Coordinates of C-alpha atoms and ligand atoms in Angstrom, one line a residue:
M275 CA 0.0 0.0 0.0
S276 CA 3.0 2.3 0.6
V277 CA 3.8 2.3 -3.1
P278 CA 0.5 3.8 -4.5
E279 CA 0.0 5.9 -1.4
L280 CA 3.4 7.6 -1.6
M281 CA 2.8 8.1 -5.3
R282 CA -0.6 9.7 -4.5
I283 CA 0.9 12.1 -2.0
L284 CA 3.7 13.1 -4.3
L285 CA 1.4 13.5 -7.4
D286 CA -1.7 15.0 -5.9
D287 CA -0.6 16.8 -2.7
A288 CA 2.9 17.8 -3.7
G289 CA 2.0 18.3 -7.4
L290 CA 5.1 16.5 -8.8
G291 CA 5.1 14.9 -12.2
W292 CA 4.9 11.1 -12.7
D293 CA 8.6 10.5 -13.4
R294 CA 9.8 12.5 -10.4
A295 CA 7.3 10.9 -8.0
W296 CA 8.1 7.5 -9.3
D297 CA 11.9 8.0 -8.8
I298 CA 11.4 9.3 -5.2
T299 CA 9.0 6.4 -4.4
R300 CA 11.3 3.7 -5.7
R301 CA 14.3 5.2 -4.0
T302 CA 12.4 5.6 -0.7
L303 CA 10.9 2.1 -0.4
A304 CA 12.4 -1.3 0.2
Y305 CA 10.6 -4.6 0.5
T306 CA 11.4 -7.4 2.9
N307 CA 9.4 -10.6 2.2
H308 CA 8.8 -12.7 5.4
T309 CA 7.1 -15.8 4.1
L310 CA 6.2 -17.6 0.9
L311 CA 2.9 -19.0 2.2
P312 CA 0.0 -18.0 0.1
E313 CA -1.9 -16.7 3.2
A314 CA 0.8 -14.0 3.5
L315 CA 1.5 -13.3 -0.2
E316 CA -1.6 -11.1 -0.3
K317 CA -3.9 -10.7 -3.2
W318 CA -6.8 -8.3 -2.8
P319 CA -9.9 -8.0 -5.1
V320 CA -9.7 -5.1 -7.4
E321 CA -13.3 -4.4 -6.5
S322 CA -12.4 -3.8 -2.8
F323 CA -9.6 -1.4 -3.9
D324 CA -12.1 0.5 -6.1
M325 CA -14.5 0.9 -3.2
L326 CA -12.0 1.8 -0.5
V327 CA -9.1 3.6 -2.2
P328 CA -10.2 4.4 -5.8
R329 CA -7.4 6.9 -6.5
N330 CA -4.7 4.3 -5.3
L331 CA -6.2 1.8 -7.7
E332 CA -6.0 4.3 -10.6
I333 CA -2.3 4.7 -9.7
I334 CA -1.7 1.0 -9.6
F335 CA -3.2 0.6 -13.1
E336 CA -0.9 3.3 -14.4
I337 CA 2.2 1.7 -12.7
N338 CA 1.0 -1.6 -14.3
R339 CA 0.5 -0.1 -17.8
R340 CA 4.1 1.2 -17.8
L341 CA 5.4 -2.1 -16.4
L342 CA 3.7 -4.2 -19.0
D343 CA 4.8 -1.9 -21.8
S344 CA 8.4 -2.4 -20.7
V345 CA 7.9 -6.2 -20.4
R346 CA 6.5 -6.3 -24.0
S347 CA 9.4 -4.3 -25.4
R348 CA 12.1 -6.4 -23.5
F349 CA 10.4 -9.8 -24.2
P350 CA 8.4 -9.5 -27.5
N351 CA 5.8 -12.1 -28.2
D352 CA 5.7 -13.5 -24.7
E353 CA 2.2 -12.8 -23.4
A354 CA 2.4 -15.6 -20.9
R355 CA 5.3 -13.7 -19.2
V356 CA 3.2 -10.4 -19.3
E357 CA 0.4 -12.2 -17.5
R358 CA 2.7 -13.6 -14.8
V359 CA 4.4 -10.3 -14.1
S360 CA 1.3 -8.2 -14.1
L361 CA 0.2 -6.5 -10.9
V362 CA -3.3 -7.6 -11.7
E363 CA -4.2 -11.3 -11.7
E364 CA -6.9 -12.0 -14.3
G365 CA -9.8 -14.3 -13.8
P366 CA -13.5 -14.2 -12.8
V367 CA -12.4 -12.0 -9.8
K368 CA -9.5 -9.7 -10.6
H369 CA -6.9 -9.4 -7.8
V370 CA -4.0 -7.0 -7.1
R371 CA -0.8 -8.9 -6.4
M372 CA 0.7 -7.0 -3.5
A373 CA 4.2 -8.7 -3.6
N374 CA 4.6 -7.8 -7.3
L375 CA 3.6 -4.2 -6.5
A376 CA 6.1 -4.1 -3.7
I377 CA 8.9 -5.4 -5.9
V378 CA 8.2 -3.1 -8.8
G379 CA 7.7 0.0 -6.6
S380 CA 10.8 -0.3 -4.5
H381 CA 14.6 -0.4 -5.0
S382 CA 15.3 -3.5 -2.9
T383 CA 13.7 -6.9 -2.3
N384 CA 15.0 -9.4 0.2
G385 CA 14.2 -12.7 1.9
V386 CA 15.2 -13.5 5.4
S387 CA 17.5 -16.6 5.0
A388 CA 19.6 -17.9 2.2
I389 CA 17.2 -20.7 1.2
H390 CA 14.2 -18.4 1.4
S391 CA 15.8 -15.7 -0.7
E392 CA 16.8 -18.3 -3.2
L393 CA 13.3 -19.8 -3.5
L394 CA 11.8 -16.3 -3.7
R395 CA 14.2 -15.4 -6.6
K396 CA 14.0 -18.8 -8.5
K397 CA 10.4 -19.8 -7.9
T398 CA 7.9 -17.4 -6.3
V399 CA 8.6 -14.2 -8.3
K400 CA 11.0 -15.7 -10.9
D401 CA 10.0 -13.4 -13.8
L402 CA 10.4 -10.2 -11.7
A403 CA 13.8 -11.4 -10.4
E404 CA 14.9 -11.8 -14.1
M405 CA 13.7 -8.3 -14.9
F406 CA 15.3 -6.6 -11.9
P407 CA 18.1 -9.0 -10.7
E408 CA 20.1 -6.1 -9.0
R409 CA 17.2 -5.4 -6.7
F410 CA 17.3 -8.9 -5.0
S411 CA 19.4 -9.8 -1.9
N412 CA 19.4 -11.9 1.2
K413 CA 19.4 -10.7 4.8
T414 CA 19.4 -13.6 7.2
N415 CA 17.4 -12.8 10.3
G416 CA 18.9 -12.5 13.8
V417 CA 17.8 -12.2 17.4
T418 CA 19.1 -9.8 20.1
P419 CA 21.7 -11.5 22.3
R420 CA 21.0 -9.0 25.1
R421 CA 17.5 -10.3 25.6
W422 CA 17.9 -14.0 24.5
L423 CA 21.2 -14.7 26.3
L424 CA 22.4 -12.0 28.7
L425 CA 18.9 -11.3 30.3
A426 CA 17.3 -14.7 29.8
N427 CA 20.2 -16.9 30.9
P428 CA 22.5 -15.2 33.5
P429 CA 24.3 -18.4 34.5
L430 CA 25.3 -19.2 30.9
A431 CA 26.2 -15.6 30.2
R432 CA 28.5 -15.7 33.2
A433 CA 30.1 -19.0 32.1
I434 CA 30.7 -17.5 28.6
T435 CA 32.1 -14.3 30.0
G436 CA 34.3 -16.3 32.4
A437 CA 35.8 -18.2 29.4
I438 CA 36.2 -15.4 26.8
G439 CA 35.4 -12.0 28.4
D440 CA 32.3 -9.9 27.8
A441 CA 33.0 -8.4 24.3
W442 CA 30.4 -10.9 22.9
I443 CA 27.6 -8.8 24.4
T444 CA 27.9 -6.2 21.7
D445 CA 29.8 -8.3 19.1
L446 CA 28.4 -11.8 19.1
G447 CA 31.0 -13.0 16.6
E448 CA 33.3 -13.1 19.6
L449 CA 31.6 -16.3 20.6
R450 CA 33.9 -18.0 18.0
R451 CA 36.6 -17.9 20.6
L452 CA 34.7 -20.6 22.5
S453 CA 35.5 -23.2 19.7
P454 CA 39.1 -24.0 20.9
L455 CA 37.7 -24.3 24.5
A456 CA 35.2 -27.0 23.6
D457 CA 37.4 -29.6 25.3
D458 CA 38.4 -27.4 28.3
P459 CA 37.1 -29.2 31.4
T460 CA 36.4 -25.9 33.2
V461 CA 34.4 -24.5 30.3
R462 CA 32.5 -27.7 29.9
D463 CA 31.7 -27.8 33.6
G464 CA 30.4 -24.2 33.4
F465 CA 28.1 -25.0 30.5
R466 CA 26.8 -28.1 32.3
K467 CA 26.1 -26.3 35.5
A468 CA 24.4 -23.4 33.7
K469 CA 22.0 -25.8 31.9
R470 CA 21.3 -27.7 35.1
D471 CA 20.7 -24.4 36.9
A472 CA 18.3 -23.2 34.2
K473 CA 16.3 -26.5 34.2
C474 CA 15.9 -26.3 38.0
R475 CA 14.8 -22.7 37.9
F476 CA 12.3 -23.5 35.2
A477 CA 11.0 -26.5 37.1
D478 CA 10.6 -24.4 40.3
W479 CA 8.7 -21.7 38.3
L480 CA 6.4 -24.2 36.7
K481 CA 5.6 -25.7 40.1
S482 CA 4.9 -22.4 41.8
S483 CA 3.0 -20.8 38.9
F484 CA 1.0 -23.8 37.5
D485 CA 1.5 -26.6 40.1
M486 CA 3.0 -28.7 37.3
T487 CA 5.9 -31.0 38.2
V488 CA 8.8 -31.7 35.8
D489 CA 12.0 -33.5 36.6
P490 CA 15.2 -31.6 35.7
D491 CA 17.0 -35.0 35.4
T492 CA 15.0 -35.8 32.3
V493 CA 15.9 -34.5 28.8
F494 CA 14.0 -31.3 28.1
D495 CA 12.8 -31.5 24.5
C496 CA 11.0 -28.4 23.2
Q497 CA 8.9 -27.3 20.3
I498 CA 7.5 -23.8 20.9
K499 CA 6.2 -21.7 18.0
R500 CA 2.8 -20.8 16.5
I501 CA 0.8 -23.9 15.7
H502 CA 0.8 -24.5 11.9
E503 CA 0.7 -27.6 9.8
Y504 CA 3.9 -26.6 8.0
K505 CA 5.7 -26.4 11.3
R506 CA 4.6 -30.0 11.9
Q507 CA 3.9 -30.2 15.7
L508 CA 1.9 -33.2 14.5
L509 CA 5.1 -34.9 13.3
N510 CA 6.6 -34.3 16.8
A511 CA 3.5 -35.8 18.4
L512 CA 3.8 -38.9 16.0
R513 CA 7.4 -39.3 17.1
I514 CA 6.3 -39.4 20.7
V515 CA 3.5 -42.0 19.9
V516 CA 6.2 -44.1 18.3
L517 CA 8.4 -43.9 21.4
Y518 CA 5.4 -44.6 23.6
N519 CA 4.6 -47.7 21.6
R520 CA 8.2 -48.9 21.9
L521 CA 8.0 -48.5 25.7
R522 CA 4.6 -50.3 25.8
E523 CA 5.9 -53.2 23.8
N524 CA 9.1 -53.4 25.7
P525 CA 8.9 -52.1 29.2
K526 CA 12.5 -52.9 29.8
L527 CA 13.7 -50.8 26.9
E528 CA 16.6 -48.5 27.8
M529 CA 15.8 -45.0 26.9
A530 CA 16.8 -41.7 28.6
P531 CA 13.8 -40.3 30.5
R532 CA 12.3 -37.3 28.7
T533 CA 10.0 -34.4 29.1
F534 CA 8.5 -33.0 25.9
F535 CA 7.4 -29.4 26.0
F536 CA 5.0 -27.9 23.5
S537 CA 3.7 -24.3 23.4
G538 CA 2.2 -22.1 20.8
K539 CA -1.0 -20.3 19.7
A540 CA -3.2 -21.1 16.7
A541 CA -5.0 -18.6 14.6
P542 CA -8.6 -18.4 15.8
A543 CA -10.2 -19.8 12.6
Y544 CA -7.5 -22.5 12.0
R545 CA -9.6 -25.5 13.1
L546 CA -7.0 -28.2 12.3
A547 CA -4.4 -26.3 14.3
K548 CA -6.8 -26.2 17.3
L549 CA -7.3 -29.9 16.9
I550 CA -3.5 -30.5 16.9
I551 CA -3.4 -28.7 20.3
K552 CA -6.2 -30.9 21.5
F553 CA -4.4 -34.0 20.3
I554 CA -1.1 -33.0 22.1
D555 CA -3.1 -32.3 25.2
N556 CA -4.8 -35.7 25.1
L557 CA -1.5 -37.4 24.4
A558 CA -0.1 -35.8 27.5
G559 CA -3.1 -36.9 29.5
T560 CA -3.0 -40.5 28.3
I561 CA 0.7 -40.8 29.0
D562 CA 0.2 -39.2 32.5
G563 CA -2.5 -41.7 33.2
D564 CA -0.2 -44.7 32.4
P565 CA 1.8 -45.8 35.4
A566 CA 4.3 -47.6 33.2
M567 CA 5.3 -44.3 31.6
R568 CA 6.0 -42.6 35.0
G569 CA 9.6 -41.3 35.1
R570 CA 10.1 -42.2 31.5
L571 CA 7.9 -40.1 29.2
K572 CA 6.1 -36.9 30.0
V573 CA 4.4 -34.4 27.6
L574 CA 3.3 -30.9 28.5
F575 CA 1.4 -28.3 26.5
L576 CA 2.0 -25.0 28.2
P577 CA -0.8 -22.4 27.6
E578 CA -0.4 -18.7 26.6
Y579 CA 2.9 -18.9 24.7
D580 CA 4.6 -15.5 24.6
V581 CA 8.1 -14.0 24.8
S582 CA 8.2 -14.2 28.6
L583 CA 7.5 -17.9 28.5
A584 CA 10.1 -18.3 25.7
E585 CA 12.7 -16.4 27.8
R586 CA 12.1 -18.9 30.7
L587 CA 11.9 -22.2 28.8
I588 CA 14.6 -21.8 26.1
P589 CA 17.6 -21.5 28.6
A590 CA 16.3 -24.7 30.2
S591 CA 16.0 -26.7 27.0
D592 CA 18.4 -29.5 26.0
V593 CA 16.8 -30.1 22.6
S594 CA 15.3 -27.7 20.0
N595 CA 12.8 -29.1 17.5
Q596 CA 12.9 -27.2 14.1
I597 CA 11.1 -29.7 11.9
S598 CA 9.2 -27.7 9.3
T599 CA 8.5 -29.3 5.9
A600 CA 11.6 -28.2 4.0
G601 CA 11.0 -25.1 1.8
Y602 CA 8.2 -23.6 4.1
E603 CA 10.0 -21.9 7.0
A604 CA 11.3 -18.6 5.8
T605 CA 13.9 -18.3 8.5
G606 CA 12.8 -19.2 12.0
T607 CA 14.2 -17.3 14.9
S608 CA 13.5 -19.6 17.9
N609 CA 16.0 -21.9 16.3
M610 CA 18.6 -19.2 16.9
K611 CA 17.5 -18.5 20.5
F612 CA 17.9 -22.2 21.4
M613 CA 21.3 -22.3 19.7
M614 CA 22.6 -19.4 21.7
N615 CA 21.3 -21.1 24.9
A616 CA 23.3 -24.3 24.3
A617 CA 20.4 -26.5 23.2
L618 CA 21.1 -29.0 20.4
T619 CA 18.9 -28.9 17.3
I620 CA 17.0 -31.8 15.8
G621 CA 15.7 -30.5 12.5
T622 CA 15.1 -30.4 8.8
R623 CA 17.2 -28.5 6.3
D624 CA 15.0 -25.4 6.2
G625 CA 15.2 -21.7 6.8
A626 CA 18.1 -20.4 8.8
T627 CA 18.6 -23.8 10.4
I628 CA 20.7 -24.7 7.3
E629 CA 23.0 -21.7 8.0
M630 CA 23.2 -22.5 11.7
A631 CA 24.4 -26.1 10.9
Q632 CA 27.0 -24.6 8.5
E633 CA 28.3 -22.3 11.3
A634 CA 28.4 -24.9 14.0
G635 CA 29.4 -27.9 11.8
E636 CA 26.7 -30.4 10.6
E637 CA 28.2 -33.0 12.9
N638 CA 27.0 -30.9 15.8
F639 CA 23.4 -30.9 14.5
F640 CA 20.8 -33.7 14.1
L641 CA 19.5 -33.0 10.6
F642 CA 17.0 -35.4 9.0
G643 CA 14.3 -35.6 6.3
L644 CA 13.6 -34.5 2.8
T645 CA 15.3 -31.4 1.4
A646 CA 13.3 -28.6 -0.2
E647 CA 14.2 -29.9 -3.7
E648 CA 13.0 -33.4 -2.7
V649 CA 9.7 -32.0 -1.3
A650 CA 9.1 -30.0 -4.5
S651 CA 10.0 -32.8 -6.9
S652 CA 7.9 -35.5 -5.1
R653 CA 4.7 -33.4 -5.1
G654 CA 3.4 -35.2 -8.1
W655 CA 3.7 -38.8 -6.8
Y656 CA 4.0 -38.7 -3.0
D657 CA 1.5 -41.0 -1.4
P658 CA 1.4 -41.2 2.5
H659 CA -0.3 -44.6 2.2
W660 CA 3.0 -46.1 1.1
H661 CA 4.5 -45.3 4.5
Y662 CA 1.4 -46.5 6.3
N663 CA 1.6 -49.8 4.5
N664 CA 5.4 -50.4 4.6
E665 CA 6.6 -48.9 7.9
P666 CA 5.3 -51.0 10.9
E667 CA 6.0 -48.2 13.5
T668 CA 4.3 -45.6 11.4
R669 CA 1.3 -47.8 10.9
A670 CA 1.1 -48.7 14.6
A671 CA 1.3 -45.1 15.7
L672 CA -1.5 -44.1 13.4
D673 CA -3.6 -47.1 14.2
L674 CA -3.3 -46.3 17.9
I675 CA -4.6 -42.8 17.2
F676 CA -7.4 -44.0 15.0
S677 CA -8.4 -46.6 17.7
D678 CA -9.4 -43.7 20.0
H679 CA -6.6 -44.7 22.4
F680 CA -6.1 -40.9 23.0
S681 CA -9.8 -40.0 22.8
R682 CA -11.6 -42.7 24.8
Y683 CA -14.3 -40.4 26.0
E684 CA -14.7 -38.5 22.7
P685 CA -14.5 -41.2 20.1
G686 CA -13.8 -40.1 16.5
I687 CA -12.7 -36.5 17.4
F688 CA -9.3 -37.1 15.6
G689 CA -10.9 -38.2 12.3
E690 CA -9.6 -35.0 10.7
L691 CA -6.1 -36.0 11.5
R692 CA -6.6 -39.2 9.5
N693 CA -7.9 -37.1 6.6
A694 CA -4.9 -34.7 6.8
L695 CA -2.3 -37.5 7.1
L696 CA -3.7 -40.1 4.8
T697 CA -7.0 -39.4 2.9
H698 CA -6.1 -35.9 1.7
G699 CA -2.6 -36.8 0.8
D700 CA -0.5 -35.4 3.7
Y701 CA 0.4 -32.1 2.0
Y702 CA 3.2 -31.3 4.6
M703 CA 4.7 -34.8 4.2
H704 CA 4.7 -35.8 7.9
L705 CA 4.8 -39.5 7.0
A706 CA 7.7 -39.1 4.6
D707 CA 9.9 -37.7 7.4
L708 CA 8.7 -39.7 10.4
K709 CA 11.1 -42.6 10.1
S710 CA 14.2 -40.4 9.6
Y711 CA 13.0 -38.2 12.5
V712 CA 12.9 -41.2 14.8
D713 CA 16.3 -42.3 13.5
A714 CA 17.8 -38.9 14.1
D715 CA 16.2 -39.0 17.6
R716 CA 18.0 -42.2 18.3
R717 CA 21.4 -40.6 17.3
L718 CA 20.5 -37.7 19.5
L719 CA 19.9 -39.9 22.6
E720 CA 23.1 -41.8 21.9
S721 CA 25.0 -38.5 22.0
Y722 CA 23.1 -37.4 25.2
A723 CA 24.2 -40.6 26.9
A724 CA 27.8 -39.5 26.5
P725 CA 27.7 -36.2 28.4
E726 CA 31.2 -35.0 27.5
N727 CA 30.4 -35.4 23.8
W728 CA 27.0 -33.6 24.3
T729 CA 28.5 -30.7 26.1
R730 CA 31.2 -30.4 23.5
K731 CA 28.5 -30.1 20.8
A732 CA 26.6 -27.6 22.9
I733 CA 29.7 -25.4 23.3
L734 CA 30.4 -25.6 19.5
N735 CA 26.8 -24.6 18.9
V736 CA 27.1 -21.5 21.0
A737 CA 30.4 -20.7 19.4
G738 CA 28.8 -20.9 16.0
S739 CA 25.7 -18.7 16.9
G740 CA 27.5 -15.4 16.4
K741 CA 26.1 -14.8 12.9
F742 CA 22.5 -14.9 14.3
S743 CA 22.7 -11.7 16.2
S744 CA 20.2 -9.0 15.1
D745 CA 23.1 -6.6 15.3
R746 CA 24.6 -8.3 12.3
A747 CA 21.3 -8.4 10.5
I748 CA 20.5 -4.7 11.1
A749 CA 24.0 -3.7 10.1
E750 CA 23.5 -5.5 6.8
Y751 CA 20.2 -3.6 6.2
A752 CA 21.9 -0.3 7.1
T753 CA 24.8 -0.8 4.8
D754 CA 23.2 -2.5 1.8
I755 CA 19.6 -1.3 1.7
W756 CA 19.1 1.9 3.8
K757 CA 22.6 3.3 3.0
V758 CA 22.8 4.8 6.5
K759 CA 25.9 5.0 8.7
P760 CA 26.0 4.3 12.5
C761 CA 25.3 7.3 14.7
P762 CA 27.3 6.9 17.9
V763 CA 25.4 8.0 21.0
Q764 CA 27.5 10.0 23.5
Ligands
LIG80 C1 11.0 -16.4 18.8 C2 9.5 -16.4 18.9 C3 8.7 -16.8 17.9 C4 9.2 -17.3 16.6 O1 9.4 -18.7 16.7 P1 9.7 -19.7 15.4 O2 9.9 -21.0 16.1 O3 10.9 -19.2 14.8 O4 8.5 -19.6 14.6 C5 7.3 -16.8 18.0 N1 6.8 -16.5 19.2 C6 7.5 -16.1 20.3 C7 6.8 -15.7 21.5 C8 8.9 -16.0 20.2 O5 9.6 -15.6 21.2

């Protein structure tokens, strides 16, 4: 909306000519794309524009006329391209394509992680990227280390400062100096004590605030983020059902005791996301009610997820779940918060998690599952029934859900989960990744069973997290896009 509105102000209020107004508008505005999901790549009916902001629509049509003239002269006899680039999508109901308008009316377009910027350029708005290649760039997101490490996790902050001094607070790249200390017994001890401390503090807070009991001697395994099918909280829940089935079948099975934490809100009208919350809550209740699971498995869904809860739980986490269907998470930022707080990541090659693993070394991550290319190229033939029919643990987990084991008093309420995962084709490919998730989970537990090895990985994760400071991200915007210099404060 800024493009046509700034044009309107410059043309109608300031009385400038079109070329001068267009030049100022383009040089003023820059566009950061934050997701490739259709629900956020907005398209608005031309009719609504005409009713609400008719002058802005007139300006959009004129921008479009000039744009399409230049497409036709640069790519003669390519009407298909003209149609794809157009700011107006044709059809029974015409729509304004807001992303196209933002790209055409600004001097810079960026995505928020390397893979996201690449998909934006090569897939989502390919034709516009071919027309204006110099406008496109990547700015990988970051989070502020003052809030997410210094304020949220004082014991770890002290351990880090004890090892390398406090320059990391304003220059997070300094954390690299931890790498050579990953085998230092004092540093390892500091990291282990800080984690233990944070887990106890969280357990105490949970007890006093919600009268919930968790055991700090169990592995704290977290997935906290908005509830969405692409983020695959349901895949995490299926992993837990597989582990639950293993323990039911073999009560003597050796497996580190674990506490699985979920938290997150769902959009009010997103009914399947609400049902996923209900499923996790029922899973937690069923496991709680099974005496054989006591001290072995526990699941909690914490209500009212917000930044304050994240600040408490992330420092206490051993394991960070970043398990989106590859190609769908633009960046993720909780992945970075966990990394700075010495949790290890089990995750897919998606968003900024790819760059995090590069920084820390893939051997210090637990990566699994289909890549974005594999997801895209199997769209045509992927069939979740294959996994149901050929993977005994996948089938047993789903059958247990469908048997109302987790919904004894409300039979049938999880029927929509069957539709999503099987009948309607499992769009987010949960079943394709379940087996490799459970395999990665086994590798993770093996590593956890060797504490020295685990702490070494944790230190190398923190050492590699320096790139994911918002200071670095903002400096890149300032230098490359805004062309502004730092203004030192006295
Ligand atoms: C960091 C944060 C997010 C983003 O989490 P993702 O896992 O990256 O989606 C969402 N909500 C809150 C409260 C956060 O602190």
